[in-house]
Amino acid sequence: MRSMNERERIYNMLDGKSVDRAPTGFWLHFPDKMHHGDAAVEAHLEFMRQTGTDILKVMNENLLYDGESKICNSADIGKFRGYSRKDKIFTDQMDIIKRISEQARDRYPILATIHGLIASVFHGTGFAGNYSSMGYRLSMFCREKPKEMQKVFEIYTDTLMELVDCSLEAGADGIFYAALGGERSWFSHDEYMEQVSVHEQRLYNHIKDKTKFNVLHICKSDIDFTRFTILDPAVVNWSIYHNNLSLTEGGKLFPDSIVLGGFQDRSGVLVDGTEEEIKAHTKKILKEMEGKPFIVGSDCTLPTEISPERIRCAVDAVKCSV
């Protein structure tokens, strides 16, 4: 089979056609000084040059937050607000996507990052970065004031649908939807399905209506995956190491989805291993997923400080496997 470029490789896989090799998709949060403007654009392009990975994922550091509100308890729920393309949060992110797309879209398939419904509502509380210790408050709000929180979820769903539209208009090919809320310890299964999933389904169906290149990333550990199987994504990614759910087992849960993953994100072979260990692990996961649509990547974002040579080593190992 002839060699394909990055864009052809991804779209052939999405269309169920043959590919010359497994695609690769790795990403990380860039340093704070590279979150906006020229620095953000160049950081993404340089990352692609240095690593050789196939998918260009545009990070999103423009969180849905007004910069002032603190929503600490259910009495503050009225402080939640929606956003639109008129807000600077939107225009800044669209500018980054547009400028990256103008320079890279002919070669790379471009994903725009959309923080999921639970993540975005939590960002609106003013405590972004503290989800692990404070995210439980959203489930408390839902129990204390369910009607008010249903309205909040409706507002944020509309906001995120507009952000999806704006991201694609700006030049992204697809959407990377980063989902929180699957943790069993906060929402019960029934609570999530009745209070959150009904809105998330509307949002994700909108994404699928707009683009076939949609990636569902399921964040965190102790996940109830049945909360997300109903979304039926084109591509699915989760923490295989923190959830004791292998690539093969996850593929059975999402039988119609392309699986993305294989490496740990914050430790393990890619972060701490030798070059030979990275190559051996790449060979191992390719063998496990042989004959199945598969994108080599990691559980989540890699450490900001990781050497791009480590990622390049994994990418080169995939190329050499053909």
mmCIF file of C-alpha atoms in Angstrom:
data_model
loop_
_atom_site.group_PDB
_atom_site.id
_atom_site.type_symbol
_atom_site.label_atom_id
_atom_site.label_comp_id
_atom_site.label_asym_id
_atom_site.label_seq_id
_atom_site.Cartn_x
_atom_site.Cartn_y
_atom_site.Cartn_z
ATOM 1 C CA MET A 1 0.000 0.000 0.000
ATOM 2 C CA ARG A 2 1.244 3.497 -0.833
ATOM 3 C CA SER A 3 2.236 5.833 1.963
ATOM 4 C CA MET A 4 -0.484 8.231 3.124
ATOM 5 C CA ASN A 5 -0.232 11.658 4.656
ATOM 6 C CA GLU A 6 -1.683 12.360 8.075
ATOM 7 C CA ARG A 7 -5.006 13.634 6.824
ATOM 8 C CA GLU A 8 -5.609 10.733 4.447
ATOM 9 C CA ARG A 9 -4.707 8.213 7.134
ATOM 10 C CA ILE A 10 -7.258 9.509 9.644
ATOM 11 C CA TYR A 11 -10.078 9.960 7.164
ATOM 12 C CA ASN A 12 -9.541 6.541 5.617
ATOM 13 C CA MET A 13 -9.839 5.025 9.086
ATOM 14 C CA LEU A 14 -12.953 7.063 9.875
ATOM 15 C CA ASP A 15 -14.491 5.837 6.614
ATOM 16 C CA GLY A 16 -13.674 2.204 7.388
ATOM 17 C CA LYS A 17 -11.092 1.990 4.617
ATOM 18 C CA SER A 18 -7.600 0.507 4.702
ATOM 19 C CA VAL A 19 -4.711 2.554 6.087
ATOM 20 C CA ASP A 20 -0.983 2.205 5.527
ATOM 21 C CA ARG A 21 -0.366 2.066 9.309
ATOM 22 C CA ALA A 22 -1.992 2.919 12.617
ATOM 23 C CA PRO A 23 -2.331 6.692 13.089
ATOM 24 C CA THR A 24 -0.904 8.393 16.177
ATOM 25 C CA GLY A 25 -2.395 11.048 18.436
ATOM 26 C CA PHE A 26 -0.521 12.609 21.358
ATOM 27 C CA TRP A 27 -1.006 15.986 23.060
ATOM 28 C CA LEU A 28 -0.142 18.044 26.115
ATOM 29 C CA HIS A 29 -0.882 21.365 27.765
ATOM 30 C CA PHE A 30 1.692 23.944 26.718
ATOM 31 C CA PRO A 31 3.317 26.310 29.256
ATOM 32 C CA ASP A 32 1.170 29.203 30.463
ATOM 33 C CA LYS A 33 2.982 31.711 28.260
ATOM 34 C CA MET A 34 1.892 29.671 25.205
ATOM 35 C CA HIS A 35 -1.838 29.615 25.938
ATOM 36 C CA HIS A 36 -2.885 32.551 23.755
ATOM 37 C CA GLY A 37 -2.101 34.432 20.559
ATOM 38 C CA ASP A 38 1.029 33.960 18.450
ATOM 39 C CA ALA A 39 2.721 31.824 21.092
ATOM 40 C CA ALA A 40 -0.176 29.347 21.148
ATOM 41 C CA VAL A 41 -0.232 29.005 17.374
ATOM 42 C CA GLU A 42 3.508 28.421 17.121
ATOM 43 C CA ALA A 43 3.523 25.992 20.064
ATOM 44 C CA HIS A 44 1.041 23.708 18.306
ATOM 45 C CA LEU A 45 2.870 23.803 14.980
ATOM 46 C CA GLU A 46 6.260 23.215 16.601
ATOM 47 C CA PHE A 47 4.859 20.269 18.572
ATOM 48 C CA MET A 48 3.754 18.645 15.328
ATOM 49 C CA ARG A 49 7.132 19.228 13.714
ATOM 50 C CA GLN A 50 9.007 17.809 16.684
ATOM 51 C CA THR A 51 6.858 14.744 17.354
ATOM 52 C CA GLY A 52 5.605 13.674 13.934
ATOM 53 C CA THR A 53 2.211 12.669 15.334
ATOM 54 C CA ASP A 54 -0.755 12.486 12.952
ATOM 55 C CA ILE A 55 -3.528 14.431 14.702
ATOM 56 C CA LEU A 56 -3.213 18.134 15.458
ATOM 57 C CA LYS A 57 -5.318 18.735 18.548
ATOM 58 C CA VAL A 58 -5.860 22.399 19.374
ATOM 59 C CA MET A 59 -5.757 22.801 23.140
ATOM 60 C CA ASN A 60 -8.368 25.013 24.788
ATOM 61 C CA GLU A 61 -7.213 27.187 27.669
ATOM 62 C CA ASN A 62 -10.088 29.642 27.139
ATOM 63 C CA LEU A 63 -12.292 28.295 29.905
ATOM 64 C CA LEU A 64 -15.958 29.242 30.251
ATOM 65 C CA TYR A 65 -15.577 31.524 33.250
ATOM 66 C CA ASP A 66 -16.291 35.213 33.756
ATOM 67 C CA GLY A 67 -13.159 35.755 35.837
ATOM 68 C CA GLU A 68 -15.036 36.966 38.908
ATOM 69 C CA SER A 69 -17.822 34.694 40.155
ATOM 70 C CA LYS A 70 -17.328 32.157 42.927
ATOM 71 C CA ILE A 71 -20.071 29.558 43.111
ATOM 72 C CA CYS A 72 -19.536 27.841 46.440
ATOM 73 C CA ASN A 73 -22.955 26.422 47.284
ATOM 74 C CA SER A 74 -26.406 25.914 45.817
ATOM 75 C CA ALA A 75 -27.439 29.421 46.866
ATOM 76 C CA ASP A 76 -25.000 30.740 44.235
ATOM 77 C CA ILE A 77 -26.440 28.775 41.302
ATOM 78 C CA GLY A 78 -27.931 31.937 39.823
ATOM 79 C CA LYS A 79 -24.402 33.177 39.091
ATOM 80 C CA PHE A 80 -23.913 30.586 36.323
ATOM 81 C CA ARG A 81 -24.157 32.162 32.875
ATOM 82 C CA GLY A 82 -23.937 31.170 29.251
ATOM 83 C CA TYR A 83 -21.528 32.404 26.576
ATOM 84 C CA SER A 84 -21.655 32.959 22.830
ATOM 85 C CA ARG A 85 -19.504 33.844 19.846
ATOM 86 C CA LYS A 86 -19.654 37.472 20.982
ATOM 87 C CA ASP A 87 -17.597 36.727 24.095
ATOM 88 C CA LYS A 88 -13.812 37.119 24.163
ATOM 89 C CA ILE A 89 -13.475 33.519 25.379
ATOM 90 C CA PHE A 90 -14.914 32.400 22.047
ATOM 91 C CA THR A 91 -13.143 34.898 19.803
ATOM 92 C CA ASP A 92 -9.714 34.192 21.303
ATOM 93 C CA GLN A 93 -10.115 30.452 20.809
ATOM 94 C CA MET A 94 -11.485 30.843 17.279
ATOM 95 C CA ASP A 95 -8.517 33.016 16.355
ATOM 96 C CA ILE A 96 -6.089 30.306 17.496
ATOM 97 C CA ILE A 97 -7.938 27.600 15.565
ATOM 98 C CA LYS A 98 -8.212 29.748 12.429
ATOM 99 C CA ARG A 99 -4.530 30.626 12.345
ATOM 100 C CA ILE A 100 -3.421 27.051 12.990
ATOM 101 C CA SER A 101 -5.812 25.772 10.335
ATOM 102 C CA GLU A 102 -4.552 28.228 7.737
ATOM 103 C CA GLN A 103 -1.044 26.833 8.138
ATOM 104 C CA ALA A 104 -1.703 23.151 8.750
ATOM 105 C CA ARG A 105 -5.076 21.933 7.504
ATOM 106 C CA ASP A 106 -3.828 20.751 4.104
ATOM 107 C CA ARG A 107 -1.681 18.178 5.866
ATOM 108 C CA TYR A 108 -3.080 17.477 9.320
ATOM 109 C CA PRO A 109 -6.564 16.547 10.537
ATOM 110 C CA ILE A 110 -7.344 19.197 13.159
ATOM 111 C CA LEU A 111 -9.308 18.532 16.343
ATOM 112 C CA ALA A 112 -10.708 21.363 18.450
ATOM 113 C CA THR A 113 -10.871 20.668 22.176
ATOM 114 C CA ILE A 114 -14.272 21.116 23.806
ATOM 115 C CA HIS A 115 -14.369 20.724 27.578
ATOM 116 C CA GLY A 116 -17.406 18.585 28.323
ATOM 117 C CA LEU A 117 -20.620 19.552 30.040
ATOM 118 C CA ILE A 118 -19.596 18.708 33.607
ATOM 119 C CA ALA A 119 -16.112 20.167 33.096
ATOM 120 C CA SER A 120 -17.478 23.414 31.687
ATOM 121 C CA VAL A 121 -20.075 23.858 34.427
ATOM 122 C CA PHE A 122 -17.361 23.249 36.999
ATOM 123 C CA HIS A 123 -15.118 25.842 35.320
ATOM 124 C CA GLY A 124 -17.997 28.258 35.789
ATOM 125 C CA THR A 125 -17.778 27.873 39.570
ATOM 126 C CA GLY A 126 -14.439 29.681 39.550
ATOM 127 C CA PHE A 127 -12.465 26.763 40.940
ATOM 128 C CA ALA A 128 -10.913 25.308 37.775
ATOM 129 C CA GLY A 129 -7.909 23.197 38.675
ATOM 130 C CA ASN A 130 -9.580 21.879 41.820
ATOM 131 C CA TYR A 131 -11.954 19.367 40.269
ATOM 132 C CA SER A 132 -10.515 16.352 42.090
ATOM 133 C CA SER A 133 -11.249 17.902 45.480
ATOM 134 C CA MET A 134 -14.281 20.064 44.677
ATOM 135 C CA GLY A 135 -16.064 18.529 41.701
ATOM 136 C CA TYR A 136 -18.419 16.651 44.003
ATOM 137 C CA ARG A 137 -20.210 19.952 44.632
ATOM 138 C CA LEU A 138 -21.994 19.681 41.296
ATOM 139 C CA SER A 139 -23.701 16.470 42.385
ATOM 140 C CA MET A 140 -24.655 18.203 45.653
ATOM 141 C CA PHE A 141 -26.138 21.137 43.739
ATOM 142 C CA CYS A 142 -28.198 18.702 41.657
ATOM 143 C CA ARG A 143 -29.594 17.037 44.762
ATOM 144 C CA GLU A 144 -30.350 20.298 46.540
ATOM 145 C CA LYS A 145 -31.755 22.277 43.606
ATOM 146 C CA PRO A 146 -32.443 19.895 40.717
ATOM 147 C CA LYS A 147 -34.677 22.242 38.701
ATOM 148 C CA GLU A 148 -32.197 25.094 38.862
ATOM 149 C CA MET A 149 -29.337 22.796 37.816
ATOM 150 C CA GLN A 150 -31.359 21.477 34.887
ATOM 151 C CA LYS A 151 -31.548 25.051 33.648
ATOM 152 C CA VAL A 152 -27.787 25.449 34.137
ATOM 153 C CA PHE A 153 -27.114 22.299 32.105
ATOM 154 C CA GLU A 154 -29.439 23.552 29.358
ATOM 155 C CA ILE A 155 -27.624 26.891 29.204
ATOM 156 C CA TYR A 156 -24.200 25.259 29.062
ATOM 157 C CA THR A 157 -25.331 22.722 26.478
ATOM 158 C CA ASP A 158 -26.445 25.578 24.221
ATOM 159 C CA THR A 159 -23.154 27.373 24.866
ATOM 160 C CA LEU A 160 -21.089 24.304 24.006
ATOM 161 C CA MET A 161 -23.117 23.606 20.872
ATOM 162 C CA GLU A 162 -22.324 27.111 19.689
ATOM 163 C CA LEU A 163 -18.659 26.603 20.591
ATOM 164 C CA VAL A 164 -18.662 23.427 18.475
ATOM 165 C CA ASP A 165 -20.097 25.371 15.537
ATOM 166 C CA CYS A 166 -17.601 28.206 15.939
ATOM 167 C CA SER A 167 -14.658 25.806 16.198
ATOM 168 C CA LEU A 168 -15.596 24.068 12.958
ATOM 169 C CA GLU A 169 -16.272 27.381 11.226
ATOM 170 C CA ALA A 170 -12.800 28.548 12.283
ATOM 171 C CA GLY A 171 -11.186 25.613 10.489
ATOM 172 C CA ALA A 172 -11.204 22.581 12.770
ATOM 173 C CA ASP A 173 -12.120 19.295 11.109
ATOM 174 C CA GLY A 174 -13.383 17.585 14.219
ATOM 175 C CA ILE A 175 -14.146 17.834 17.914
ATOM 176 C CA PHE A 176 -12.332 16.335 20.903
ATOM 177 C CA TYR A 177 -14.933 16.157 23.669
ATOM 178 C CA ALA A 178 -13.336 15.829 27.116
ATOM 179 C CA ALA A 179 -15.913 14.282 29.446
ATOM 180 C CA LEU A 180 -15.971 14.394 33.224
ATOM 181 C CA GLY A 181 -18.686 13.075 35.515
ATOM 182 C CA GLY A 182 -18.276 9.366 35.021
ATOM 183 C CA GLU A 183 -16.831 8.845 38.484
ATOM 184 C CA ARG A 184 -19.024 6.463 40.493
ATOM 185 C CA SER A 185 -18.298 8.260 43.783
ATOM 186 C CA TRP A 186 -20.126 11.510 42.943
ATOM 187 C CA PHE A 187 -23.170 11.020 40.745
ATOM 188 C CA SER A 188 -24.979 7.703 40.963
ATOM 189 C CA HIS A 189 -25.687 6.058 37.617
ATOM 190 C CA ASP A 190 -29.350 7.064 37.703
ATOM 191 C CA GLU A 191 -28.568 10.627 38.772
ATOM 192 C CA TYR A 192 -26.123 11.070 35.918
ATOM 193 C CA MET A 193 -28.391 9.577 33.272
ATOM 194 C CA GLU A 194 -31.432 11.577 34.383
ATOM 195 C CA GLN A 195 -29.806 14.910 35.188
ATOM 196 C CA VAL A 196 -26.683 15.147 33.023
ATOM 197 C CA SER A 197 -26.739 12.586 30.235
ATOM 198 C CA VAL A 198 -29.961 13.860 28.676
ATOM 199 C CA HIS A 199 -28.181 17.148 27.973
ATOM 200 C CA GLU A 200 -24.873 15.518 27.062
ATOM 201 C CA GLN A 201 -26.620 13.332 24.505
ATOM 202 C CA ARG A 202 -28.136 16.418 22.873
ATOM 203 C CA LEU A 203 -24.712 18.011 22.766
ATOM 204 C CA TYR A 204 -22.862 14.974 21.444
ATOM 205 C CA ASN A 205 -25.523 14.281 18.822
ATOM 206 C CA HIS A 206 -25.010 17.856 17.654
ATOM 207 C CA ILE A 207 -21.274 17.174 17.368
ATOM 208 C CA LYS A 208 -21.904 14.017 15.332
ATOM 209 C CA ASP A 209 -24.334 15.873 13.075
ATOM 210 C CA LYS A 210 -21.621 18.428 12.344
ATOM 211 C CA THR A 211 -18.572 16.167 11.877
ATOM 212 C CA LYS A 212 -17.715 12.498 11.573
ATOM 213 C CA PHE A 213 -14.336 13.217 13.198
ATOM 214 C CA ASN A 214 -15.464 13.191 16.828
ATOM 215 C CA VAL A 215 -13.373 11.910 19.728
ATOM 216 C CA LEU A 216 -14.834 11.119 23.143
ATOM 217 C CA HIS A 217 -12.215 11.358 25.887
ATOM 218 C CA ILE A 218 -13.420 9.934 29.207
ATOM 219 C CA CYS A 219 -11.364 11.463 31.974
ATOM 220 C CA LYS A 220 -10.489 10.258 35.508
ATOM 221 C CA SER A 221 -10.659 6.883 37.285
ATOM 222 C CA ASP A 222 -13.359 4.652 38.810
ATOM 223 C CA ILE A 223 -15.504 5.335 35.767
ATOM 224 C CA ASP A 224 -18.968 3.962 35.052
ATOM 225 C CA PHE A 225 -18.476 3.601 31.310
ATOM 226 C CA THR A 226 -22.132 2.806 30.664
ATOM 227 C CA ARG A 227 -22.808 6.517 31.138
ATOM 228 C CA PHE A 228 -20.992 7.168 27.867
ATOM 229 C CA THR A 229 -21.601 4.161 25.605
ATOM 230 C CA ILE A 230 -24.897 5.753 24.562
ATOM 231 C CA LEU A 231 -22.943 8.591 22.891
ATOM 232 C CA ASP A 232 -21.577 6.174 20.256
ATOM 233 C CA PRO A 233 -18.477 8.226 19.343
ATOM 234 C CA ALA A 234 -16.402 7.760 16.197
ATOM 235 C CA VAL A 235 -13.264 7.547 18.367
ATOM 236 C CA VAL A 236 -13.036 6.777 22.085
ATOM 237 C CA ASN A 237 -10.185 7.321 24.559
ATOM 238 C CA TRP A 238 -10.011 6.582 28.293
ATOM 239 C CA SER A 239 -7.515 5.850 31.053
ATOM 240 C CA ILE A 240 -6.877 2.142 30.589
ATOM 241 C CA TYR A 241 -4.396 2.098 33.465
ATOM 242 C CA HIS A 242 -6.524 3.905 36.067
ATOM 243 C CA ASN A 243 -9.708 1.995 35.255
ATOM 244 C CA ASN A 244 -8.458 -1.542 34.736
ATOM 245 C CA LEU A 245 -10.141 -1.555 31.338
ATOM 246 C CA SER A 246 -7.831 -2.768 28.589
ATOM 247 C CA LEU A 247 -7.846 -1.606 24.991
ATOM 248 C CA THR A 248 -9.497 -4.855 23.945
ATOM 249 C CA GLU A 249 -12.150 -4.739 26.680
ATOM 250 C CA GLY A 250 -12.916 -1.096 25.969
ATOM 251 C CA GLY A 251 -13.275 -1.901 22.301
ATOM 252 C CA LYS A 252 -16.011 -4.377 23.221
ATOM 253 C CA LEU A 253 -17.853 -1.698 25.230
ATOM 254 C CA PHE A 254 -17.655 0.663 22.236
ATOM 255 C CA PRO A 255 -17.918 -1.841 19.357
ATOM 256 C CA ASP A 256 -18.498 0.748 16.633
ATOM 257 C CA SER A 257 -15.774 3.157 17.780
ATOM 258 C CA ILE A 258 -12.106 3.474 16.916
ATOM 259 C CA VAL A 259 -10.016 3.033 20.066
ATOM 260 C CA LEU A 260 -7.314 5.624 20.847
ATOM 261 C CA GLY A 261 -4.705 4.946 23.536
ATOM 262 C CA GLY A 262 -2.128 2.443 24.716
ATOM 263 C CA PHE A 263 0.319 4.504 26.793
ATOM 264 C CA GLN A 264 0.036 5.891 30.313
ATOM 265 C CA ASP A 265 0.022 9.670 30.461
ATOM 266 C CA ARG A 266 1.751 10.817 33.670
ATOM 267 C CA SER A 267 4.147 7.948 34.323
ATOM 268 C CA GLY A 268 5.056 4.634 32.776
ATOM 269 C CA VAL A 269 6.977 3.690 29.666
ATOM 270 C CA LEU A 270 6.487 6.814 27.555
ATOM 271 C CA VAL A 271 7.325 9.197 30.400
ATOM 272 C CA ASP A 272 9.983 7.221 32.289
ATOM 273 C CA GLY A 273 11.089 4.348 30.056
ATOM 274 C CA THR A 274 14.082 3.853 27.796
ATOM 275 C CA GLU A 275 13.931 4.128 24.028
ATOM 276 C CA GLU A 276 13.906 0.351 23.743
ATOM 277 C CA GLU A 277 11.082 0.071 26.276
ATOM 278 C CA ILE A 278 9.000 2.597 24.333
ATOM 279 C CA LYS A 279 9.545 0.634 21.128
ATOM 280 C CA ALA A 280 8.686 -2.660 22.820
ATOM 281 C CA HIS A 281 5.487 -1.253 24.331
ATOM 282 C CA THR A 282 4.448 0.182 20.974
ATOM 283 C CA LYS A 283 4.918 -3.222 19.396
ATOM 284 C CA LYS A 284 2.905 -4.835 22.206
ATOM 285 C CA ILE A 285 -0.159 -2.598 21.875
ATOM 286 C CA LEU A 286 -0.123 -2.818 18.086
ATOM 287 C CA LYS A 287 -0.141 -6.592 18.435
ATOM 288 C CA GLU A 288 -3.048 -6.442 20.906
ATOM 289 C CA MET A 289 -5.116 -4.300 18.534
ATOM 290 C CA GLU A 290 -4.065 -6.004 15.316
ATOM 291 C CA GLY A 291 -6.904 -6.139 12.823
ATOM 292 C CA LYS A 292 -8.959 -3.500 14.661
ATOM 293 C CA PRO A 293 -9.207 0.230 13.926
ATOM 294 C CA PHE A 294 -6.767 1.772 16.389
ATOM 295 C CA ILE A 295 -4.964 5.062 16.993
ATOM 296 C CA VAL A 296 -1.822 4.938 19.133
ATOM 297 C CA GLY A 297 -1.931 7.540 21.898
ATOM 298 C CA SER A 298 -2.003 7.985 25.663
ATOM 299 C CA ASP A 299 -4.600 7.877 28.439
ATOM 300 C CA CYS A 300 -4.767 11.670 28.678
ATOM 301 C CA THR A 301 -2.579 14.734 28.141
ATOM 302 C CA LEU A 302 1.117 14.062 28.584
ATOM 303 C CA PRO A 303 3.237 16.104 31.024
ATOM 304 C CA THR A 304 3.988 19.609 29.773
ATOM 305 C CA GLU A 305 7.698 19.035 30.334
ATOM 306 C CA ILE A 306 8.003 15.700 28.498
ATOM 307 C CA SER A 307 10.713 15.635 25.845
ATOM 308 C CA PRO A 308 9.222 15.612 22.334
ATOM 309 C CA GLU A 309 11.861 13.013 21.450
ATOM 310 C CA ARG A 310 10.010 10.497 23.621
ATOM 311 C CA ILE A 311 6.813 11.016 21.655
ATOM 312 C CA ARG A 312 8.781 10.901 18.411
ATOM 313 C CA CYS A 313 10.212 7.555 19.506
ATOM 314 C CA ALA A 314 6.721 6.070 19.843
ATOM 315 C CA VAL A 315 5.607 7.580 16.536
ATOM 316 C CA ASP A 316 8.687 6.233 14.758
ATOM 317 C CA ALA A 317 8.090 2.812 16.306
ATOM 318 C CA VAL A 318 4.607 2.788 14.780
ATOM 319 C CA LYS A 319 6.047 3.739 11.395
ATOM 320 C CA CYS A 320 8.640 0.973 11.611
ATOM 321 C CA SER A 321 5.998 -1.618 12.476
ATOM 322 C CA VAL A 322 4.633 -1.711 8.938
#
